[in-house]
Short mmCIF file of C-alpha atoms in Angstrom, two decimals:
data_model
loop_
_atom_site.label_atom_id
_atom_site.label_comp_id
_atom_site.label_asym_id
_atom_site.label_seq_id
_atom_site.Cartn_x
_atom_site.Cartn_y
_atom_site.Cartn_z
CA MET A 1 -19.90 -2.31 13.09
CA PRO A 2 -21.77 -5.40 14.36
CA THR A 3 -22.39 -5.37 18.07
CA THR A 4 -24.42 -8.56 18.55
CA ALA A 5 -22.91 -10.80 21.18
CA VAL A 6 -21.81 -14.19 19.92
CA LEU A 7 -21.81 -17.28 22.09
CA THR A 8 -19.24 -19.70 20.78
CA GLU A 9 -20.12 -23.38 20.62
CA PRO A 10 -18.77 -25.71 23.32
CA PRO A 11 -15.52 -27.41 22.49
CA ASN A 12 -15.82 -30.51 20.34
CA PRO A 13 -15.14 -33.59 22.43
CA VAL A 14 -13.08 -34.98 19.56
CA PRO A 15 -9.59 -33.42 19.69
CA ALA A 16 -9.52 -30.63 17.13
CA THR A 17 -5.79 -31.00 16.80
CA ALA A 18 -6.03 -34.31 14.93
CA SER A 19 -4.40 -33.25 11.70
CA THR A 20 -5.38 -36.53 10.03
CA ARG A 21 -8.97 -35.24 9.98
CA TRP A 22 -8.12 -32.32 7.73
CA PRO A 23 -9.88 -32.48 4.36
CA PRO A 24 -7.68 -33.10 1.29
CA VAL A 25 -8.15 -29.49 0.12
CA ILE A 26 -6.40 -28.25 3.29
CA TRP A 27 -3.40 -30.51 2.74
CA ALA A 28 -3.31 -29.48 -0.91
CA LEU A 29 -3.34 -25.75 -0.14
CA LEU A 30 -0.63 -26.14 2.50
CA ALA A 31 1.51 -27.98 -0.08
CA GLY A 32 0.81 -25.30 -2.70
CA THR A 33 1.67 -22.51 -0.28
CA PHE A 34 4.97 -24.16 0.57
CA LEU A 35 5.74 -24.71 -3.13
CA VAL A 36 5.28 -21.11 -4.23
CA ARG A 37 7.10 -19.77 -1.19
CA ALA A 38 10.08 -22.12 -1.55
CA ALA A 39 10.34 -21.12 -5.23
CA GLY A 40 9.33 -17.50 -4.65
CA PHE A 41 12.51 -16.05 -6.13
CA ALA A 42 10.91 -13.06 -7.85
CA TYR A 43 10.89 -10.60 -4.96
CA PRO A 44 14.17 -11.36 -3.11
CA PHE A 45 16.19 -11.56 -6.35
CA LEU A 46 14.50 -8.78 -8.31
CA SER A 47 17.05 -6.15 -7.27
CA TYR A 48 19.89 -8.37 -8.57
CA ARG A 49 18.10 -8.68 -11.92
CA LEU A 50 17.71 -4.91 -12.14
CA VAL A 51 21.42 -4.41 -11.45
CA GLU A 52 22.19 -6.84 -14.27
CA LEU A 53 20.17 -4.65 -16.61
CA GLY A 54 22.31 -1.65 -15.68
CA PHE A 55 19.53 0.51 -14.24
CA SER A 56 20.44 3.42 -11.99
CA THR A 57 19.79 3.33 -8.27
CA GLY A 58 16.80 5.65 -8.67
CA VAL A 59 15.18 3.46 -11.34
CA VAL A 60 15.78 0.35 -9.24
CA GLY A 61 14.06 2.04 -6.32
CA TRP A 62 11.01 2.95 -8.40
CA ILE A 63 10.67 -0.57 -9.81
CA LEU A 64 10.93 -2.16 -6.36
CA ALA A 65 8.32 0.34 -5.13
CA ALA A 66 6.06 -0.69 -8.04
CA PHE A 67 6.37 -4.32 -6.96
CA GLY A 68 5.47 -3.33 -3.39
CA CYS A 69 2.46 -1.30 -4.54
CA GLY A 70 1.30 -4.25 -6.61
CA TRP A 71 1.67 -6.51 -3.59
CA LEU A 72 -0.55 -4.20 -1.53
CA ALA A 73 -3.16 -3.86 -4.28
CA GLY A 74 -3.14 -7.62 -4.85
CA GLN A 75 -4.14 -8.36 -1.27
CA LEU A 76 -7.14 -6.06 -1.48
CA LEU A 77 -8.19 -7.12 -4.98
CA CYS A 78 -7.74 -10.87 -4.66
CA GLY A 79 -9.43 -11.06 -1.28
CA TRP A 80 -12.47 -9.31 -2.71
CA LEU A 81 -12.46 -11.39 -5.89
CA SER A 82 -12.37 -14.64 -3.93
CA ASP A 83 -15.51 -13.59 -2.05
CA ARG A 84 -17.29 -12.27 -5.13
CA TYR A 85 -16.42 -14.89 -7.74
CA GLY A 86 -15.08 -17.85 -5.77
CA ARG A 87 -11.86 -19.05 -4.16
CA ARG A 88 -10.95 -21.55 -6.87
CA ILE A 89 -11.31 -19.31 -9.91
CA THR A 90 -9.45 -16.47 -8.18
CA LEU A 91 -6.54 -18.69 -7.17
CA LEU A 92 -6.38 -20.19 -10.66
CA GLY A 93 -6.46 -16.74 -12.25
CA THR A 94 -3.70 -15.31 -10.07
CA MET A 95 -1.40 -18.31 -10.51
CA VAL A 96 -1.84 -18.36 -14.29
CA THR A 97 -1.21 -14.60 -14.40
CA ALA A 98 1.96 -15.10 -12.36
CA ALA A 99 3.09 -17.91 -14.66
CA VAL A 100 2.80 -15.55 -17.64
CA THR A 101 4.13 -12.39 -15.99
CA LEU A 102 7.27 -13.73 -14.30
CA PRO A 103 8.96 -14.90 -17.54
CA VAL A 104 8.13 -11.50 -19.04
CA LEU A 105 9.80 -9.87 -16.05
CA ALA A 106 12.85 -12.07 -16.65
CA ALA A 107 13.05 -11.19 -20.34
CA ALA A 108 12.10 -7.48 -20.31
CA GLN A 109 14.92 -5.03 -21.04
CA SER A 110 13.41 -1.54 -21.02
CA ALA A 111 12.64 0.25 -17.76
CA THR A 112 9.00 0.80 -18.77
CA ALA A 113 8.40 -2.89 -19.51
CA VAL A 114 10.14 -4.00 -16.33
CA PHE A 115 8.17 -1.45 -14.29
CA ALA A 116 4.82 -2.71 -15.64
CA ALA A 117 5.78 -6.37 -15.26
CA ALA A 118 7.02 -5.75 -11.70
CA PHE A 119 3.72 -4.17 -10.70
CA ILE A 120 1.66 -7.08 -12.07
CA ALA A 121 4.06 -9.59 -10.54
CA GLY A 122 3.60 -7.83 -7.20
CA VAL A 123 -0.18 -8.11 -7.50
CA VAL A 124 -0.07 -11.91 -7.84
CA TYR A 125 3.11 -12.69 -5.85
CA ASP A 126 1.35 -13.14 -2.48
CA ALA A 127 -2.23 -13.27 -3.81
CA HIS A 128 -2.81 -16.77 -2.49
CA ARG A 129 -2.55 -15.59 1.14
CA PRO A 130 -6.09 -14.17 1.63
CA ILE A 131 -7.59 -16.90 -0.56
CA VAL A 132 -6.05 -19.73 1.46
CA SER A 133 -7.04 -17.96 4.70
CA ALA A 134 -10.65 -17.81 3.52
CA VAL A 135 -10.69 -21.48 2.46
CA ILE A 136 -9.34 -22.54 5.87
CA ALA A 137 -12.11 -20.55 7.60
CA ASP A 138 -14.73 -21.93 5.19
CA THR A 139 -13.67 -25.56 5.54
CA LEU A 140 -12.82 -25.99 9.22
CA PRO A 141 -15.58 -25.07 11.70
CA SER A 142 -13.40 -25.41 14.81
CA GLU A 143 -11.21 -22.48 15.83
CA ALA A 144 -8.72 -24.98 17.26
CA SER A 145 -8.41 -26.72 13.89
CA ARG A 146 -8.05 -23.40 12.09
CA THR A 147 -5.34 -22.33 14.52
CA LEU A 148 -3.45 -25.58 14.07
CA VAL A 149 -3.60 -25.35 10.26
CA ASN A 150 -2.51 -21.72 10.28
CA GLY A 151 0.36 -22.62 12.58
CA TRP A 152 1.70 -25.28 10.24
CA ARG A 153 1.01 -23.01 7.29
CA HIS A 154 3.23 -20.34 8.84
CA PHE A 155 5.84 -23.02 9.54
CA GLY A 156 5.80 -24.00 5.86
CA VAL A 157 6.08 -20.36 4.77
CA ASN A 158 9.14 -19.82 6.98
CA VAL A 159 10.88 -23.00 5.87
CA GLY A 160 10.02 -22.15 2.26
CA ALA A 161 11.44 -18.65 2.65
CA ALA A 162 14.67 -20.10 4.04
CA LEU A 163 14.89 -22.42 1.02
CA THR A 164 14.26 -19.48 -1.31
CA GLY A 165 17.37 -17.71 -0.13
CA SER A 166 19.62 -20.76 0.02
CA LEU A 167 18.47 -22.41 -3.22
CA GLY A 168 18.32 -19.11 -5.06
CA GLY A 169 21.86 -18.26 -4.10
CA LEU A 170 23.12 -21.64 -5.31
CA LEU A 171 21.13 -21.66 -8.55
CA ALA A 172 21.74 -18.05 -9.53
CA GLY A 173 25.43 -18.63 -10.08
CA ARG A 174 24.78 -21.66 -12.27
CA VAL A 175 21.70 -20.82 -14.33
CA GLY A 176 21.43 -17.04 -13.96
CA ILE A 177 19.01 -14.71 -12.19
CA GLY A 178 16.51 -14.74 -15.07
CA MET A 179 16.04 -18.51 -14.84
CA LEU A 180 15.00 -18.14 -11.20
CA PHE A 181 11.93 -16.24 -12.41
CA TRP A 182 11.08 -19.19 -14.68
CA PHE A 183 11.33 -21.55 -11.72
CA ASN A 184 8.99 -19.25 -9.78
CA ALA A 185 6.56 -19.33 -12.71
CA ALA A 186 6.71 -23.14 -12.82
CA ALA A 187 5.84 -23.29 -9.12
CA CYS A 188 2.80 -21.09 -9.80
CA VAL A 189 1.70 -23.49 -12.54
CA GLY A 190 2.03 -26.29 -10.00
CA PHE A 191 -0.17 -24.43 -7.51
CA ALA A 192 -2.74 -23.78 -10.25
CA LEU A 193 -2.88 -27.52 -11.00
CA ILE A 194 -3.31 -28.24 -7.29
CA ALA A 195 -6.23 -25.79 -7.14
CA LEU A 196 -7.77 -27.33 -10.27
CA ARG A 197 -7.55 -30.81 -8.82
CA PHE A 198 -8.53 -30.31 -5.18
CA MET A 199 -10.72 -27.18 -4.99
CA THR A 200 -14.38 -27.33 -5.96
CA PRO A 201 -15.93 -24.62 -8.16
CA GLU A 202 -18.17 -22.13 -6.37
CA LEU A 203 -21.01 -20.00 -7.59
CA ALA A 204 -20.56 -16.24 -7.63
CA SER A 205 -22.57 -14.42 -4.96
CA ASP A 206 -25.94 -13.34 -6.35
CA GLY A 207 -27.66 -11.23 -3.73
CA ALA A 208 -26.31 -7.81 -2.80
CA ALA A 209 -26.45 -8.80 0.86
CA ASP A 210 -24.03 -11.67 0.19
CA ARG A 211 -21.51 -9.59 -1.75
CA PRO A 212 -18.33 -8.43 -0.02
CA SER A 213 -18.35 -4.69 0.60
CA TYR A 214 -15.28 -2.54 1.13
CA ARG A 215 -17.52 0.04 2.80
CA GLU A 216 -18.74 -2.51 5.34
CA ALA A 217 -15.23 -3.79 6.03
CA LEU A 218 -13.64 -0.35 6.35
CA ALA A 219 -16.40 0.71 8.76
CA ASP A 220 -15.43 -2.12 11.12
CA THR A 221 -13.40 -0.53 13.93
CA ARG A 222 -12.23 -3.97 15.04
CA LEU A 223 -10.56 -4.57 11.67
CA TRP A 224 -8.88 -1.14 11.78
CA LEU A 225 -7.45 -1.76 15.26
CA LEU A 226 -6.31 -5.26 14.34
CA SER A 227 -4.64 -4.00 11.18
CA LEU A 228 -2.88 -1.10 12.90
CA ALA A 229 -1.67 -3.30 15.76
CA SER A 230 -0.47 -5.89 13.23
CA LEU A 231 1.26 -3.22 11.14
CA ALA A 232 3.24 -2.06 14.17
CA ALA A 233 4.23 -5.63 15.05
CA LEU A 234 4.97 -6.58 11.43
CA THR A 235 7.23 -3.54 11.09
CA CYS A 236 9.43 -5.25 13.66
CA ALA A 237 9.11 -8.62 11.91
CA ALA A 238 9.88 -7.14 8.48
CA GLY A 239 13.00 -5.59 9.97
CA MET A 240 14.45 -9.11 10.11
CA PHE A 241 15.01 -9.07 6.34
CA THR A 242 14.95 -5.33 5.53
CA ALA A 243 16.43 -3.36 8.44
CA LEU A 244 18.77 -6.03 9.80
CA PRO A 245 21.10 -5.97 6.76
CA MET A 246 21.35 -2.18 7.08
CA LEU A 247 22.30 -2.41 10.76
CA MET A 248 24.86 -5.12 10.08
CA THR A 249 26.41 -3.15 7.22
CA GLU A 250 26.87 -0.21 9.59
CA ASP A 251 28.91 -2.53 11.84
CA GLY A 252 31.06 -3.71 8.93
CA LEU A 253 29.47 -7.17 8.64
CA ASP A 254 29.06 -8.70 5.17
CA ALA A 255 26.29 -10.69 3.45
CA ALA A 256 27.68 -13.97 4.77
CA ALA A 257 27.17 -12.72 8.33
CA TYR A 258 23.59 -11.79 7.48
CA GLY A 259 23.10 -15.29 6.12
CA TRP A 260 23.95 -16.70 9.56
CA THR A 261 21.19 -14.60 11.14
CA GLN A 262 18.71 -16.20 8.73
CA VAL A 263 20.04 -19.64 9.61
CA ALA A 264 19.47 -18.83 13.29
CA SER A 265 15.97 -17.58 12.53
CA ALA A 266 15.07 -20.67 10.48
CA ALA A 267 16.45 -22.97 13.19
CA ALA A 268 14.33 -21.23 15.83
CA VAL A 269 11.24 -21.64 13.63
CA VAL A 270 11.91 -25.36 13.17
CA VAL A 271 12.43 -25.90 16.90
CA LEU A 272 9.64 -23.69 18.26
CA SER A 273 6.78 -24.19 15.77
CA PRO A 274 6.07 -27.84 16.70
CA ALA A 275 5.77 -26.79 20.35
CA LEU A 276 3.90 -23.50 19.99
CA THR A 277 1.37 -24.56 17.32
CA PRO A 278 -0.42 -27.29 19.33
CA TRP A 279 -0.42 -25.06 22.42
CA LEU A 280 -2.01 -22.21 20.47
CA SER A 281 -4.54 -24.64 18.98
CA HIS A 282 -5.55 -25.70 22.50
CA ARG A 283 -5.76 -22.03 23.49
CA ALA A 284 -8.30 -21.46 20.69
CA LEU A 285 -10.74 -23.77 22.50
CA ARG A 286 -11.39 -21.03 25.05
CA GLY A 287 -13.69 -19.34 22.57
CA THR A 288 -12.28 -15.84 23.01
CA PRO A 289 -10.04 -14.09 20.44
CA MET A 290 -6.28 -14.21 21.00
CA VAL A 291 -5.90 -10.46 21.47
CA GLY A 292 -3.73 -10.86 24.56
CA LEU A 293 -1.37 -13.16 22.68
CA LEU A 294 -1.32 -10.70 19.78
CA ALA A 295 -0.12 -8.00 22.19
CA THR A 296 2.48 -10.37 23.61
CA SER A 297 3.77 -11.20 20.14
CA SER A 298 4.20 -7.52 19.36
CA LEU A 299 6.22 -6.98 22.53
CA VAL A 300 8.42 -10.01 21.82
CA LEU A 301 9.06 -8.84 18.25
CA GLY A 302 9.86 -5.33 19.47
CA ALA A 303 12.22 -6.64 22.13
CA GLY A 304 13.95 -9.10 19.79
CA MET A 305 14.52 -6.76 16.88
CA GLY A 306 15.09 -3.84 19.24
CA ALA A 307 17.96 -5.82 20.75
CA ALA A 308 19.59 -5.79 17.31
CA GLY A 309 20.32 -2.11 17.96
CA LEU A 310 22.63 -3.20 20.79
CA ALA A 311 24.37 -5.93 18.77
CA SER A 312 27.69 -5.51 16.99
CA SER A 313 28.69 -9.08 16.06
CA THR A 314 27.26 -11.89 13.97
CA LEU A 315 26.44 -13.81 17.14
CA GLY A 316 24.62 -10.84 18.66
CA TYR A 317 22.50 -10.25 15.58
CA SER A 318 21.75 -13.97 15.27
CA LEU A 319 20.54 -14.07 18.88
CA ALA A 320 18.31 -11.03 18.28
CA ALA A 321 16.77 -12.69 15.22
CA ALA A 322 16.16 -15.93 17.14
CA ILE A 323 14.57 -14.07 20.08
CA ALA A 324 12.06 -12.46 17.73
CA VAL A 325 10.92 -15.77 16.20
CA PRO A 326 8.34 -16.81 18.85
CA GLY A 327 6.74 -13.39 18.49
CA GLU A 328 6.48 -13.85 14.74
CA ILE A 329 4.93 -17.33 15.08
CA ILE A 330 2.34 -16.15 17.61
CA LEU A 331 1.59 -12.98 15.63
CA PHE A 332 0.44 -14.71 12.47
CA ILE A 333 -1.60 -17.33 14.33
CA ALA A 334 -3.22 -14.85 16.74
CA ALA A 335 -4.06 -12.36 13.97
CA SER A 336 -5.59 -15.17 11.87
CA ASP A 337 -7.66 -16.22 14.89
CA VAL A 338 -9.08 -12.70 15.33
CA ILE A 339 -9.77 -12.34 11.58
CA ASN A 340 -11.63 -15.66 11.49
CA ARG A 341 -13.85 -14.56 14.36
CA ILE A 342 -14.74 -11.04 13.21
CA ALA A 343 -15.06 -11.57 9.44
CA PRO A 344 -18.59 -12.20 8.10
CA GLY A 345 -18.88 -15.45 6.17
CA HIS A 346 -19.44 -13.63 2.87
CA ALA A 347 -16.38 -11.37 3.32
CA ARG A 348 -13.68 -13.66 4.72
CA GLY A 349 -11.42 -13.16 1.72
CA LEU A 350 -11.85 -9.38 1.82
CA TYR A 351 -11.05 -9.17 5.54
CA ALA A 352 -7.99 -11.41 5.08
CA GLY A 353 -6.91 -9.31 2.11
CA ILE A 354 -7.21 -6.03 4.01
CA TRP A 355 -5.18 -7.52 6.85
CA GLY A 356 -2.65 -8.84 4.30
CA THR A 357 -1.85 -5.29 3.20
CA THR A 358 -0.21 -4.71 6.58
CA LEU A 359 2.68 -6.97 5.60
CA ALA A 360 3.18 -5.14 2.31
CA ILE A 361 3.16 -1.78 4.11
CA ALA A 362 5.49 -3.07 6.83
CA VAL A 363 8.03 -4.11 4.19
CA ILE A 364 8.05 -0.46 3.04
CA VAL A 365 8.00 1.14 6.51
CA ALA A 366 10.69 -1.01 8.18
CA PRO A 367 13.66 0.01 5.99
CA MET A 368 12.53 3.65 5.95
CA LEU A 369 12.35 3.68 9.76
CA ALA A 370 15.75 1.99 10.02
CA ALA A 371 17.36 4.39 7.54
CA TRP A 372 16.01 7.45 9.38
CA SER A 373 17.12 6.07 12.75
CA LEU A 374 20.63 5.23 11.52
CA ASP A 375 21.08 8.65 9.97
CA THR A 376 19.74 10.43 13.06
CA GLY A 377 21.07 8.50 16.02
CA GLY A 378 22.78 5.31 14.89
CA ASP A 379 22.19 1.70 15.96
CA LEU A 380 20.86 2.58 19.40
CA LEU A 381 18.07 4.80 18.04
CA ALA A 382 17.21 2.11 15.49
CA GLY A 383 16.75 -0.35 18.35
CA VAL A 384 14.65 2.11 20.36
CA THR A 385 12.33 2.93 17.45
CA THR A 386 11.85 -0.77 16.69
CA PHE A 387 10.97 -1.54 20.30
CA THR A 388 8.60 1.45 20.31
CA ALA A 389 6.82 0.02 17.27
CA GLY A 390 6.34 -3.28 19.12
CA LEU A 391 5.08 -1.43 22.19
CA LEU A 392 2.63 0.54 20.05
CA GLY A 393 1.24 -2.70 18.62
CA ALA A 394 0.63 -4.02 22.14
CA VAL A 395 -1.05 -0.78 23.23
CA LEU A 396 -3.43 -0.88 20.24
CA CYS A 397 -4.57 -4.31 21.38
CA VAL A 398 -6.10 -2.75 24.52
CA PRO A 399 -9.05 -1.01 22.76
CA LEU A 400 -9.38 -3.99 20.41
CA ARG A 401 -9.80 -6.32 23.36
CA ALA A 402 -12.36 -3.97 24.89
CA LEU A 403 -14.40 -3.96 21.67
CA LEU A 404 -14.40 -7.75 21.45
CA ALA A 405 -15.05 -8.38 25.14
CA GLY A 406 -18.83 -8.36 24.86
CA GLN A 407 -19.03 -10.06 21.48
CA PHE A 408 -17.26 -13.34 22.16
CA LEU A 409 -18.00 -15.16 25.38
CA PRO A 410 -16.30 -18.29 26.68
CA PRO A 411 -18.12 -21.59 26.14
CA GLN A 412 -20.83 -22.13 28.70
CA VAL A 413 -20.40 -25.33 30.69
CA PRO A 414 -23.79 -26.52 32.01
CA LEU A 415 -24.01 -26.92 35.75
CA PRO A 416 -24.94 -30.38 37.05
CA ALA A 417 -28.63 -30.76 37.81
CA ARG A 418 -29.51 -30.31 41.45
CA PRO A 419 -30.76 -33.61 42.91
CA ALA A 420 -34.39 -33.76 43.96
CA PRO A 421 -34.96 -33.57 47.71
CA VAL A 422 -35.36 -36.91 49.44
CA PRO A 423 -38.62 -37.05 51.38
CA ILE A 424 -38.17 -37.47 55.11
CA GLN A 425 -39.75 -40.63 56.40
CA ALA A 426 -41.94 -40.20 59.39
#
């Protein structure tokens, strides 16, 4: 693991938060990210498609697990590919693959074909995440600018996810579940065209020293601690759309009640993001990684989703979901800030991809943890275990902060020159 201390550059006198200074490629990738997330029907509506096909509960579980495994593998693979062969070609390849695979997933009838298509769809479903993260780090030299872009990127992802559920529910009854997969494929084609138009081709890395190495990345203790802390926090965040429905079902609340919790969550994102994002961008000017804020976000997520264990009404669950939102906003921005600072320039995609696997794993862990808690001790234990996960994420930030303490120092402000002594006149 590198141990050389790094002195960050002094803050740019020009405000880094001026979004009008972002290059066109940044705007284009933000638009593409929003597009594929708003039309990202494949994952949330896959289970409904499988029920339509008449598969048993066990088969449905295996196919959903295949999608999740593909999602995890895609983060690792696509992050590495973007470093090795270029951001543009990797993004184009994944979006074209998605555009071909999703209609196959909509048309497949046999369990074997659906299983294979689900795995490939999982690989490319969120593949743009590490690629876009790497492009942001490549293009914007200021940590404040990167933080601001990542904040609005997360805002777009949340708004897009809210649209996915609402639009999907409306369209499914009119055009069918299968057509939603075609809409998702069309959005991927749109993102591919955006990449073709706005991203410049890059040369593949030639020298071995410039090639991304899994061995180098996995030997970085800082990345391990960041990933484990993020996994604990993201387990709480993932509970918002995996564990929360299970808790609400236990209290006799239906899908419409769960929909109100998502409305509350989306409203909190819309209200809080414009305030938190500029503040976090200003915080990035300090020159030190946002490890303290990462710990805070984990505690907020744990407290918010842990409070769901005490809720019994739609209002109570909606308040718990809204309380967790600031933690989720800060988590993604703070984790991106740490990744940008510790990742070598030739392995930014790989580092972002390895971190991206934490979300895929959290989506698997959160419902398993909730199911075990509900079977063992009911709602209260589910709340306690969720809060414990958030607390664990905060605790893991302590050794991470210690490791980074000597490597990133605050900007040095030069002291004013001492005036020359005035000679005393005789």
